[in-house]
Coordinates of C-alpha atoms in Angstrom, one line a residue:
M1 CA -4.4 10.4 -14.1
S2 CA -1.6 12.5 -15.6
A3 CA -0.6 15.8 -14.1
H4 CA -1.0 17.5 -17.5
T5 CA -4.7 16.7 -17.6
A6 CA -5.3 17.9 -14.1
T7 CA -3.4 21.2 -14.3
G8 CA -5.0 22.5 -17.5
P9 CA -8.3 23.5 -16.0
V10 CA -6.6 24.8 -12.9
N11 CA -4.4 27.2 -14.9
R12 CA -7.3 28.5 -16.9
L13 CA -9.3 29.0 -13.7
A14 CA -6.5 30.9 -12.0
S15 CA -6.0 33.0 -15.1
F16 CA -9.7 33.9 -15.1
L17 CA -9.8 34.8 -11.4
R18 CA -6.4 36.8 -11.5
P19 CA -7.0 40.5 -10.6
R20 CA -6.7 42.8 -13.6
K21 CA -5.6 46.4 -13.7
Q22 CA -8.3 49.1 -13.8
A23 CA -8.9 50.1 -17.4
T24 CA -11.5 52.0 -19.3
V25 CA -13.4 49.6 -21.6
T26 CA -16.4 50.1 -23.8
D27 CA -19.6 48.2 -23.4
N28 CA -18.7 45.9 -26.2
E29 CA -15.4 44.9 -24.5
N30 CA -17.3 44.2 -21.3
V31 CA -19.7 41.9 -23.2
T32 CA -16.8 40.1 -24.9
Q33 CA -15.0 39.5 -21.6
L34 CA -18.2 38.1 -20.0
T35 CA -18.7 35.8 -23.0
R36 CA -15.1 34.5 -22.7
A37 CA -15.6 34.0 -18.9
E38 CA -18.8 32.0 -19.6
K39 CA -17.0 29.8 -22.2
S40 CA -14.1 29.2 -19.7
I41 CA -16.5 28.1 -17.0
Q42 CA -18.2 25.7 -19.5
V43 CA -14.9 24.2 -20.5
L44 CA -13.9 23.8 -16.9
S45 CA -17.3 22.1 -16.1
V46 CA -16.9 19.7 -19.0
E47 CA -13.3 18.8 -18.1
N48 CA -14.2 18.4 -14.4
E49 CA -17.0 16.0 -15.4
A50 CA -14.5 14.0 -17.5
L51 CA -12.0 13.9 -14.6
K52 CA -14.8 12.7 -12.3
N53 CA -15.8 9.9 -14.7
A54 CA -12.2 8.8 -15.1
N55 CA -11.8 8.8 -11.3
E56 CA -14.9 6.6 -10.9
A57 CA -13.6 4.1 -13.5
L58 CA -10.3 3.9 -11.8
K59 CA -11.9 3.3 -8.4
K60 CA -14.0 0.5 -9.9
K61 CA -11.0 -1.2 -11.4
C62 CA -9.1 -1.0 -8.1
G63 CA -12.2 -2.3 -6.3
D64 CA -12.5 -5.3 -8.6
L65 CA -8.8 -6.1 -8.2
Q66 CA -9.1 -5.7 -4.4
D67 CA -12.0 -8.2 -4.3
R68 CA -10.1 -10.7 -6.3
L69 CA -7.0 -10.4 -4.0
Q70 CA -9.3 -10.8 -1.0
Q71 CA -10.6 -14.1 -2.4
V72 CA -7.1 -15.3 -3.0
E73 CA -6.1 -14.3 0.5
E74 CA -9.0 -16.3 2.0
K75 CA -7.6 -19.5 0.5
F76 CA -4.7 -19.3 2.9
G77 CA -7.2 -19.5 5.9
V78 CA -4.9 -17.5 8.1
E79 CA -7.0 -16.0 10.9
D80 CA -6.4 -15.0 14.5
K81 CA -8.6 -15.9 17.4
N82 CA -11.1 -13.1 16.6
G83 CA -11.5 -14.3 13.1
D84 CA -9.4 -11.4 11.6
P85 CA -6.4 -11.9 9.3
A86 CA -3.4 -12.7 11.4
V87 CA -1.0 -9.9 11.0
D88 CA 2.0 -9.3 13.3
Q89 CA 1.4 -6.5 15.8
Q90 CA 4.8 -5.1 14.9
E91 CA 3.7 -4.7 11.3
V92 CA 0.7 -2.7 12.5
K93 CA 2.9 -0.4 14.6
G94 CA 5.3 -0.1 11.7
A95 CA 2.5 1.1 9.5
G96 CA 1.8 3.9 12.0
V97 CA 5.4 5.0 11.9
G98 CA 5.4 5.0 8.1
A99 CA 2.5 7.4 8.1
Q100 CA 4.7 9.9 10.1
G101 CA 7.4 10.0 7.5
G102 CA 8.8 6.6 7.0
D103 CA 7.9 4.2 4.1
K104 CA 4.6 5.6 2.8
R105 CA 4.1 3.1 0.0
C106 CA 1.2 1.3 1.8
T107 CA 0.2 3.9 4.4
V108 CA -1.2 7.4 4.4
S109 CA -1.0 10.3 6.8
K110 CA -3.8 11.1 9.2
E111 CA -4.7 14.2 7.3
A112 CA -5.0 12.2 4.1
Q113 CA -7.1 9.6 5.9
V114 CA -9.6 12.3 7.0
K115 CA -9.7 13.7 3.5
S116 CA -9.9 10.4 1.6
E117 CA -13.2 9.2 0.3
P118 CA -14.7 6.4 2.5
S119 CA -15.4 4.2 -0.5
S120 CA -11.9 4.3 -1.9
P121 CA -10.4 0.8 -2.2
L122 CA -6.9 2.2 -1.5
S123 CA -7.7 4.2 1.6
L124 CA -6.4 2.7 4.8
H125 CA -8.6 4.3 7.4
R126 CA -10.8 2.0 9.4
Q127 CA -14.3 1.7 8.2
P128 CA -17.3 0.4 10.2
G129 CA -16.9 -3.4 10.8
M130 CA -13.2 -3.4 9.7
S131 CA -10.7 -5.0 12.0
I132 CA -7.7 -3.0 13.1
R133 CA -5.7 -5.8 11.6
D134 CA -6.6 -4.8 8.1
H135 CA -5.4 -7.0 5.2
R136 CA -3.9 -3.9 3.5
L137 CA -1.2 -3.9 6.2
L138 CA 0.2 -7.3 5.3
P139 CA 4.0 -7.5 5.0
P140 CA 5.5 -7.5 1.5
E141 CA 6.3 -11.3 1.7
L142 CA 2.6 -12.1 2.0
W143 CA 1.6 -9.6 -0.7
L144 CA 4.1 -11.2 -3.0
T145 CA 2.5 -14.6 -2.4
I146 CA -1.0 -13.3 -2.9
I147 CA 0.0 -11.5 -6.1
R148 CA 1.6 -14.7 -7.4
W149 CA -1.6 -16.7 -6.8
A150 CA -3.7 -13.9 -8.4
T151 CA -1.6 -13.9 -11.5
Y152 CA -1.2 -17.6 -11.9
A153 CA -2.3 -19.0 -15.3
P154 CA -2.3 -22.8 -15.5
P155 CA 0.0 -24.5 -16.3
G156 CA 2.1 -21.4 -15.4
L157 CA 5.7 -21.2 -16.5
D158 CA 7.0 -24.3 -18.2
V159 CA 9.5 -26.1 -16.0
P160 CA 12.3 -28.4 -16.9
N161 CA 11.2 -31.1 -14.5
F162 CA 9.2 -34.1 -15.8
E163 CA 5.7 -34.5 -14.4
P164 CA 3.1 -37.1 -15.6
F165 CA 0.7 -35.9 -18.3
L166 CA 1.9 -32.3 -18.1
G167 CA 1.7 -30.7 -21.5
S168 CA -0.8 -33.2 -23.0
F169 CA -3.7 -30.8 -22.8
D170 CA -4.6 -27.7 -24.8
H171 CA -3.0 -24.4 -23.7
D172 CA -5.3 -22.2 -21.7
N173 CA -5.1 -19.0 -23.8
K174 CA -8.0 -17.3 -21.9
G175 CA -6.4 -18.0 -18.5
E176 CA -3.1 -16.6 -19.8
A177 CA -4.8 -13.4 -21.1
D178 CA -6.6 -12.9 -17.8
A179 CA -3.4 -13.4 -15.8
K180 CA -1.7 -10.8 -18.0
A181 CA -4.5 -8.3 -17.5
V182 CA -4.2 -8.7 -13.7
K183 CA -0.4 -8.3 -13.8
C184 CA -0.8 -5.1 -15.7
A185 CA -3.3 -3.8 -13.2
V186 CA -1.3 -4.8 -10.1
V187 CA 1.8 -2.9 -11.1
Q188 CA -0.3 0.3 -11.3
V189 CA -1.9 0.1 -7.8
C190 CA 1.0 1.5 -5.7
K191 CA 4.7 1.7 -5.5
L192 CA 5.1 -1.4 -3.3
W193 CA 3.0 -3.5 -5.6
Q194 CA 5.0 -2.2 -8.6
D195 CA 8.2 -3.3 -6.8
L196 CA 6.7 -6.7 -6.0
A197 CA 5.0 -7.5 -9.3
L198 CA 7.1 -5.9 -12.0
G199 CA 9.3 -9.0 -12.2
I200 CA 6.2 -11.2 -12.4
L201 CA 4.9 -9.0 -15.3
Y202 CA 8.0 -9.5 -17.4
E203 CA 8.8 -13.2 -16.5
D204 CA 6.7 -14.6 -19.4
V205 CA 7.1 -12.6 -22.7
K206 CA 5.6 -13.4 -26.1
V207 CA 7.1 -11.4 -29.0
G208 CA 4.3 -10.0 -31.2
R209 CA 3.6 -6.6 -32.7
G210 CA 5.5 -3.6 -31.5
V211 CA 8.9 -5.4 -31.3
Q212 CA 10.7 -2.1 -31.1
H213 CA 8.7 -1.0 -28.0
L214 CA 9.4 -4.4 -26.4
V215 CA 13.2 -4.0 -27.0
E216 CA 13.0 -0.5 -25.4
A217 CA 11.0 -1.8 -22.4
L218 CA 13.4 -4.8 -21.8
G219 CA 16.4 -2.4 -21.9
K220 CA 15.0 0.0 -19.3
T221 CA 16.6 0.0 -15.9
Y222 CA 14.5 -0.3 -12.7
R223 CA 16.2 -0.2 -9.3
G224 CA 19.6 -0.8 -10.9
E225 CA 18.7 -3.7 -13.1
Q226 CA 17.4 -4.0 -16.6
L227 CA 13.8 -5.4 -16.9
G228 CA 15.0 -8.0 -19.4
R229 CA 16.7 -9.8 -16.5
C230 CA 13.2 -10.7 -15.2
V231 CA 12.3 -12.7 -18.3
R232 CA 12.3 -16.5 -17.7
R233 CA 10.1 -17.7 -20.6
L234 CA 10.3 -16.2 -24.1
E235 CA 8.1 -17.2 -27.1
L236 CA 9.8 -16.1 -30.3
P237 CA 7.8 -16.8 -33.5
Y238 CA 9.7 -17.3 -36.7
P239 CA 8.5 -14.2 -38.6
H240 CA 10.6 -12.1 -36.2
T241 CA 13.8 -13.9 -37.1
G242 CA 13.5 -13.7 -40.9
T243 CA 16.6 -12.7 -42.8
A244 CA 15.3 -10.9 -45.9
T245 CA 18.2 -8.5 -45.2
N246 CA 21.4 -9.0 -43.2
T247 CA 19.9 -6.9 -40.4
S248 CA 16.3 -8.3 -40.3
S249 CA 16.9 -10.4 -37.2
D250 CA 18.8 -7.8 -35.2
L251 CA 15.8 -6.9 -33.0
A252 CA 15.3 -10.5 -32.1
L253 CA 18.9 -10.9 -31.2
Q254 CA 18.8 -7.8 -29.1
I255 CA 15.8 -9.2 -27.2
L256 CA 17.8 -12.3 -26.4
Q257 CA 20.7 -10.3 -25.3
Y258 CA 18.5 -8.4 -22.8
C259 CA 17.3 -11.7 -21.3
P260 CA 20.4 -13.3 -19.8
E261 CA 18.3 -15.3 -17.2
L262 CA 16.1 -17.0 -19.8
E263 CA 15.2 -20.5 -18.8
T264 CA 12.5 -21.5 -21.4
L265 CA 12.6 -20.7 -25.1
V266 CA 9.7 -21.5 -27.4
R267 CA 9.9 -21.5 -31.2
P268 CA 6.2 -22.2 -31.8
F269 CA 4.4 -24.1 -34.6
M270 CA 2.9 -22.0 -37.4
S271 CA 0.5 -23.5 -39.9
A272 CA 2.2 -21.5 -42.7
L273 CA 4.9 -18.9 -42.6
P274 CA 3.9 -15.6 -44.2
D275 CA 5.1 -15.0 -47.8
S276 CA 6.8 -11.9 -46.6
V277 CA 9.1 -13.8 -44.3
R278 CA 12.3 -14.9 -46.2
Y279 CA 15.5 -16.4 -45.2
E280 CA 18.2 -15.1 -47.6
F281 CA 21.1 -14.1 -45.3
P282 CA 22.7 -16.0 -42.4
T283 CA 21.9 -14.9 -38.9
R284 CA 24.1 -14.9 -35.8
S285 CA 24.1 -17.4 -32.9
H286 CA 23.4 -16.7 -29.3
S287 CA 24.6 -18.2 -26.1
F288 CA 21.9 -19.7 -23.8
L289 CA 23.9 -20.5 -20.7
N290 CA 20.8 -20.6 -18.4
L291 CA 18.4 -22.2 -20.8
K292 CA 16.8 -25.3 -19.3
R293 CA 13.8 -26.0 -21.5
L294 CA 13.5 -25.7 -25.3
E295 CA 10.3 -26.2 -27.4
W296 CA 11.2 -26.2 -31.0
W297 CA 9.2 -26.6 -34.2
H298 CA 11.5 -27.2 -37.1
Y299 CA 11.2 -25.3 -40.4
N300 CA 13.7 -26.2 -43.2
D301 CA 13.6 -22.8 -44.8
A302 CA 14.5 -21.1 -41.6
T303 CA 17.2 -23.6 -40.8
R304 CA 19.1 -22.6 -43.9
S305 CA 20.0 -19.2 -42.2
G306 CA 21.6 -21.0 -39.2
G307 CA 22.2 -19.2 -35.9
I308 CA 19.1 -18.8 -33.8
N309 CA 17.0 -20.4 -36.6
S310 CA 18.9 -23.6 -36.5
L311 CA 18.0 -26.3 -33.9
L312 CA 21.5 -27.8 -33.9
D313 CA 23.1 -24.3 -33.5
V314 CA 20.9 -23.5 -30.5
L315 CA 21.5 -26.9 -28.9
R316 CA 25.3 -26.4 -29.2
H317 CA 25.0 -23.1 -27.3
S318 CA 22.7 -24.5 -24.5
P319 CA 25.0 -26.6 -22.3
N320 CA 22.5 -26.8 -19.4
L321 CA 19.4 -27.8 -21.3
Q322 CA 17.3 -30.4 -19.4
Y323 CA 14.0 -30.6 -21.4
L324 CA 13.7 -30.7 -25.2
A325 CA 10.4 -30.8 -27.2
V326 CA 10.8 -31.1 -30.9
G327 CA 8.4 -31.3 -33.9
G328 CA 8.4 -30.8 -37.6
E329 CA 9.7 -32.6 -40.7
M330 CA 13.4 -32.5 -41.6
W331 CA 14.1 -32.8 -45.3
S332 CA 17.7 -34.0 -45.0
S333 CA 19.9 -35.1 -42.1
A334 CA 22.5 -32.5 -41.3
R335 CA 26.1 -33.9 -41.4
T336 CA 28.4 -32.5 -38.8
G337 CA 32.0 -33.3 -38.0
N338 CA 31.4 -33.5 -34.2
V339 CA 28.6 -35.5 -32.6
L340 CA 26.1 -33.3 -30.7
E341 CA 26.3 -33.9 -27.0
L342 CA 23.7 -32.7 -24.5
P343 CA 25.1 -33.7 -21.1
A344 CA 22.2 -32.4 -18.9
L345 CA 19.2 -33.4 -21.1
K346 CA 16.9 -35.5 -19.0
T347 CA 13.5 -35.3 -20.9
L348 CA 12.9 -35.7 -24.6
R349 CA 9.4 -34.9 -25.9
V350 CA 8.8 -36.1 -29.5
R351 CA 6.0 -34.5 -31.3
R352 CA 5.1 -35.1 -35.0
I353 CA 8.4 -35.7 -36.7
N354 CA 9.5 -37.7 -39.7
P355 CA 11.9 -40.7 -39.8
V356 CA 14.8 -38.4 -41.1
F357 CA 14.4 -36.3 -38.0
V358 CA 14.3 -39.4 -35.8
R359 CA 17.6 -40.7 -37.2
Q360 CA 19.1 -37.3 -36.6
I361 CA 18.1 -37.4 -32.9
C362 CA 19.4 -40.9 -32.5
Q363 CA 22.9 -39.8 -33.5
W364 CA 23.1 -37.4 -30.5
R365 CA 24.9 -38.3 -27.3
L366 CA 22.4 -38.0 -24.5
P367 CA 24.0 -39.5 -21.4
S368 CA 21.4 -38.2 -18.9
L369 CA 18.3 -39.0 -20.8
V370 CA 15.7 -40.9 -18.6
H371 CA 12.3 -39.6 -19.8
V372 CA 10.7 -39.9 -23.2
V373 CA 7.2 -38.5 -24.0
V374 CA 5.7 -39.4 -27.4
D375 CA 2.9 -37.1 -28.6
F376 CA 2.2 -39.0 -31.8
P377 CA 2.8 -42.5 -33.1
L378 CA 5.4 -41.9 -35.8
E379 CA 5.4 -43.1 -39.4
Q380 CA 7.3 -46.2 -40.6
N381 CA 7.6 -47.5 -37.0
A382 CA 10.2 -44.8 -36.3
L383 CA 9.6 -45.1 -32.6
E384 CA 11.3 -48.4 -32.6
T385 CA 14.5 -46.6 -33.7
I386 CA 14.2 -44.4 -30.6
W387 CA 13.7 -47.5 -28.4
Q388 CA 16.8 -49.2 -29.9
A389 CA 18.9 -46.1 -29.4
F390 CA 17.9 -45.0 -25.9
G391 CA 15.6 -47.8 -24.5
A392 CA 18.2 -49.4 -22.3
R393 CA 18.7 -46.3 -20.2
L394 CA 15.1 -45.0 -20.0
C395 CA 13.2 -44.8 -16.7
T396 CA 9.9 -43.3 -17.9
V397 CA 8.0 -43.5 -21.1
E398 CA 4.7 -41.7 -21.7
F399 CA 2.2 -41.8 -24.5
A400 CA 0.3 -38.4 -24.9
R401 CA -3.3 -37.8 -25.6
H402 CA -3.7 -38.5 -29.3
V403 CA -6.1 -40.7 -31.2
G404 CA -3.3 -42.1 -33.3
F405 CA -2.5 -44.5 -30.5
L406 CA -5.9 -46.1 -31.0
L407 CA -4.9 -47.2 -34.6
S408 CA -2.2 -49.7 -33.7
D409 CA -0.7 -51.5 -30.7
Q410 CA 2.3 -49.3 -29.7
I411 CA 2.6 -50.6 -26.1
T412 CA 3.9 -54.1 -27.0
R413 CA 6.6 -52.6 -29.3
F414 CA 7.6 -50.2 -26.6
L415 CA 7.9 -52.9 -23.9
R416 CA 10.0 -55.1 -26.1
G417 CA 12.4 -52.2 -26.9
C418 CA 12.6 -50.8 -23.3
P419 CA 12.7 -53.8 -20.9
Q420 CA 14.3 -51.7 -18.1
V421 CA 11.7 -48.9 -18.0
K422 CA 10.3 -48.4 -14.5
T423 CA 7.3 -46.1 -15.2
F424 CA 4.8 -46.1 -18.0
N425 CA 2.1 -43.4 -18.4
Y426 CA -0.7 -43.5 -20.9
F427 CA -4.3 -42.4 -21.6
L428 CA -6.7 -45.2 -21.2
N429 CA -9.3 -44.0 -23.8
F430 CA -6.7 -42.9 -26.4
T431 CA -4.5 -46.1 -26.5
S432 CA -5.2 -49.4 -28.1
P433 CA -5.3 -52.2 -25.5
P434 CA -2.5 -54.6 -26.2
P435 CA -2.6 -58.4 -25.8
I436 CA -1.2 -60.1 -22.7
F437 CA 2.5 -59.4 -22.5
N438 CA 4.4 -62.5 -21.3
Q439 CA 8.0 -61.3 -21.6
H440 CA 10.0 -60.1 -18.6
C441 CA 9.6 -56.4 -17.9
A442 CA 10.9 -54.2 -15.1
L443 CA 7.8 -52.0 -14.8
E444 CA 7.2 -50.8 -11.2
C445 CA 4.6 -48.1 -11.7
I446 CA 1.8 -47.5 -14.4
S447 CA -0.2 -44.3 -14.5
L448 CA -3.5 -44.2 -16.3
H449 CA -5.4 -41.1 -17.3
A450 CA -9.2 -41.3 -17.8
F451 CA -9.6 -38.3 -20.0
P452 CA -12.6 -39.1 -22.3
C453 CA -12.1 -39.5 -26.0
A454 CA -14.9 -37.7 -28.0
M455 CA -14.6 -40.1 -30.9
V456 CA -15.8 -43.0 -28.8
T457 CA -18.0 -41.3 -26.3
D458 CA -21.2 -42.7 -27.8
M459 CA -19.8 -46.2 -28.3
I460 CA -20.6 -47.4 -24.8
T461 CA -20.1 -51.1 -25.7
E462 CA -16.7 -50.4 -27.3
V463 CA -15.7 -48.3 -24.3
R464 CA -16.5 -51.1 -21.8
E465 CA -14.8 -53.7 -24.0
R466 CA -11.7 -51.5 -24.2
L467 CA -11.7 -51.2 -20.4
R468 CA -12.0 -54.9 -20.0
L469 CA -9.0 -55.5 -22.3
H470 CA -6.9 -52.9 -20.5
L471 CA -7.6 -54.4 -17.1
A472 CA -6.8 -57.9 -18.5
F473 CA -3.5 -56.6 -19.9
L474 CA -2.5 -55.1 -16.6
S475 CA -3.5 -58.0 -14.3
R476 CA -2.4 -60.9 -16.4
S477 CA 0.8 -59.7 -18.0
S478 CA 4.3 -60.5 -16.7
F479 CA 5.0 -57.5 -14.5
P480 CA 6.6 -59.1 -11.4
E481 CA 8.0 -55.8 -10.1
L482 CA 4.7 -53.8 -10.5
R483 CA 3.9 -52.1 -7.2
R484 CA 1.7 -49.1 -8.0
I485 CA -1.1 -48.2 -10.4
I486 CA -2.0 -44.5 -10.3
L487 CA -5.3 -43.2 -11.6
Y488 CA -5.4 -39.6 -13.0
G489 CA -8.3 -37.6 -14.1
E490 CA -12.0 -38.0 -13.5
W491 CA -12.9 -41.7 -13.3
G492 CA -16.5 -41.2 -12.1
D493 CA -18.6 -44.3 -13.0
I494 CA -15.6 -46.4 -13.9
L495 CA -14.7 -46.7 -10.2
R496 CA -18.2 -48.3 -9.6
D497 CA -17.7 -50.8 -12.4
P498 CA -17.6 -54.3 -10.8
R499 CA -14.7 -55.3 -13.1
L500 CA -12.6 -52.5 -11.6
E501 CA -13.4 -53.7 -8.1
Q502 CA -12.4 -57.3 -9.1
F503 CA -9.3 -55.9 -10.7
T504 CA -8.4 -54.0 -7.5
Q505 CA -8.7 -57.2 -5.5
T506 CA -6.5 -59.1 -8.0
M507 CA -3.7 -56.5 -7.9
L508 CA -3.7 -56.1 -4.1
S509 CA -3.2 -59.9 -3.9
K510 CA -0.1 -59.4 -6.0
G511 CA 1.3 -56.7 -3.8
C512 CA 0.3 -53.8 -6.2
T513 CA -1.6 -50.8 -4.8
I514 CA -4.2 -48.8 -6.7
E515 CA -4.0 -45.1 -6.0
R516 CA -5.8 -42.0 -7.1
A517 CA -4.1 -38.7 -8.0
T518 CA -5.7 -36.3 -5.5
G519 CA -4.9 -32.8 -4.3
G520 CA -3.6 -31.8 -7.7
M521 CA -2.7 -33.5 -11.0
H522 CA 0.6 -34.7 -9.8
S523 CA 0.1 -35.9 -6.3
C524 CA -1.1 -39.4 -5.3
N525 CA -2.2 -40.0 -1.8
Q526 CA -5.5 -41.8 -1.8
L527 CA -5.5 -45.6 -1.7
L528 CA -8.6 -47.2 -3.3
S529 CA -10.3 -49.4 -0.7
A530 CA -10.7 -53.1 -1.4

């Protein structure tokens, strides 16, 4: 509550009660003064009621936040012998010292404790049934961990490391919005929480309305550093980098300059660019020295302006890029004098792109490439071009969750083009079962995801037949090096299918274990019993 709001009624009350000099007044003047006094008292009463309501609303918000943080804290299961949260005794003593004049960010003085309202979620005095080891006296390190868990929105910040099936599901917009709301509330609780959570609040930024305010916020200095240094992931839609004039993209470039620690840059897909967005003038380039992940949707009109609107230009200025996801249709292959080289790129994710785009990618020099994820079976068998260019060095290939893989056999073509691949991941219900593969293959691990396909949910007979064909492909194909099959997702009734039990026995006899991904999407530690 602002100081301006609180002092207005106080000043008026003081003015009303201030002693006045004796003066001779008429009866009319006395009546006028009394009327003014009554009006002042009415105004004070209304404003006092408004302040009271605002205070109650603030206490409720803080109480809700406190309850949520308590739930997160309980997940740690850290308790002492008496069942109270385990807090170092030194921390409790230190809190008492802080109340006498040390760090008062999480403590209050004895006088303040006496005056504070018992139901206040931020008061630190001991209430009936409350342990002396109150969770509000936790050290900052634990608070930071709790705040991180409370503001986590799956899948969280995109990372450059490859993990099976990560990114093959719809983005959780609601979870992201909820996490942002919690972050905004946390930084307003107290000074300590602001210090801990301000970096978390600014680590993931999406450029939208109010670009000028965003630029000002990122340029502000907090504890000696600009807030822009906290940004790790930035989503920059194309309308903000239009070049209708030679200065139209200046704000976007200024945002990038304020984010020197940026690790993930997203140029998102848009169904259609607004008519008001034009690309008439060239735009400048920007150096992305710390960029590790780039998600890029290609638009030919934007590419004409170059700089931060050109994929090739951004890639040339990203020497440490490790993960690249590309989509869109390229009208003509760009001819450059020097071959583009990305020495650190390990993962290439291919979304819906046309053959011209595929040929452009296959001209690049990618010495560290080991993982390829395909979101969509490309037109004109363009995937075979990728297998020919990079298949000999690949370790992992993954087919994402798309019904396009049900329309044709993509697995056989992939295995023929990538005989040295060690790991193959695919969605069982979204991939056409291939025939028995009798050529030599170096596969050591196959991961299967059981996410259901809504298009074939009601076709029980077809689902069972597809399962039979997939199991036959895995058990009878020529995979002499296969040692692990990992099951992701909810298998449910499939695990009780007699055919799967027989399949498990067959694979165990060949020295191949069947595991389930448990304890999280990307951990595998449960062996299926024979």
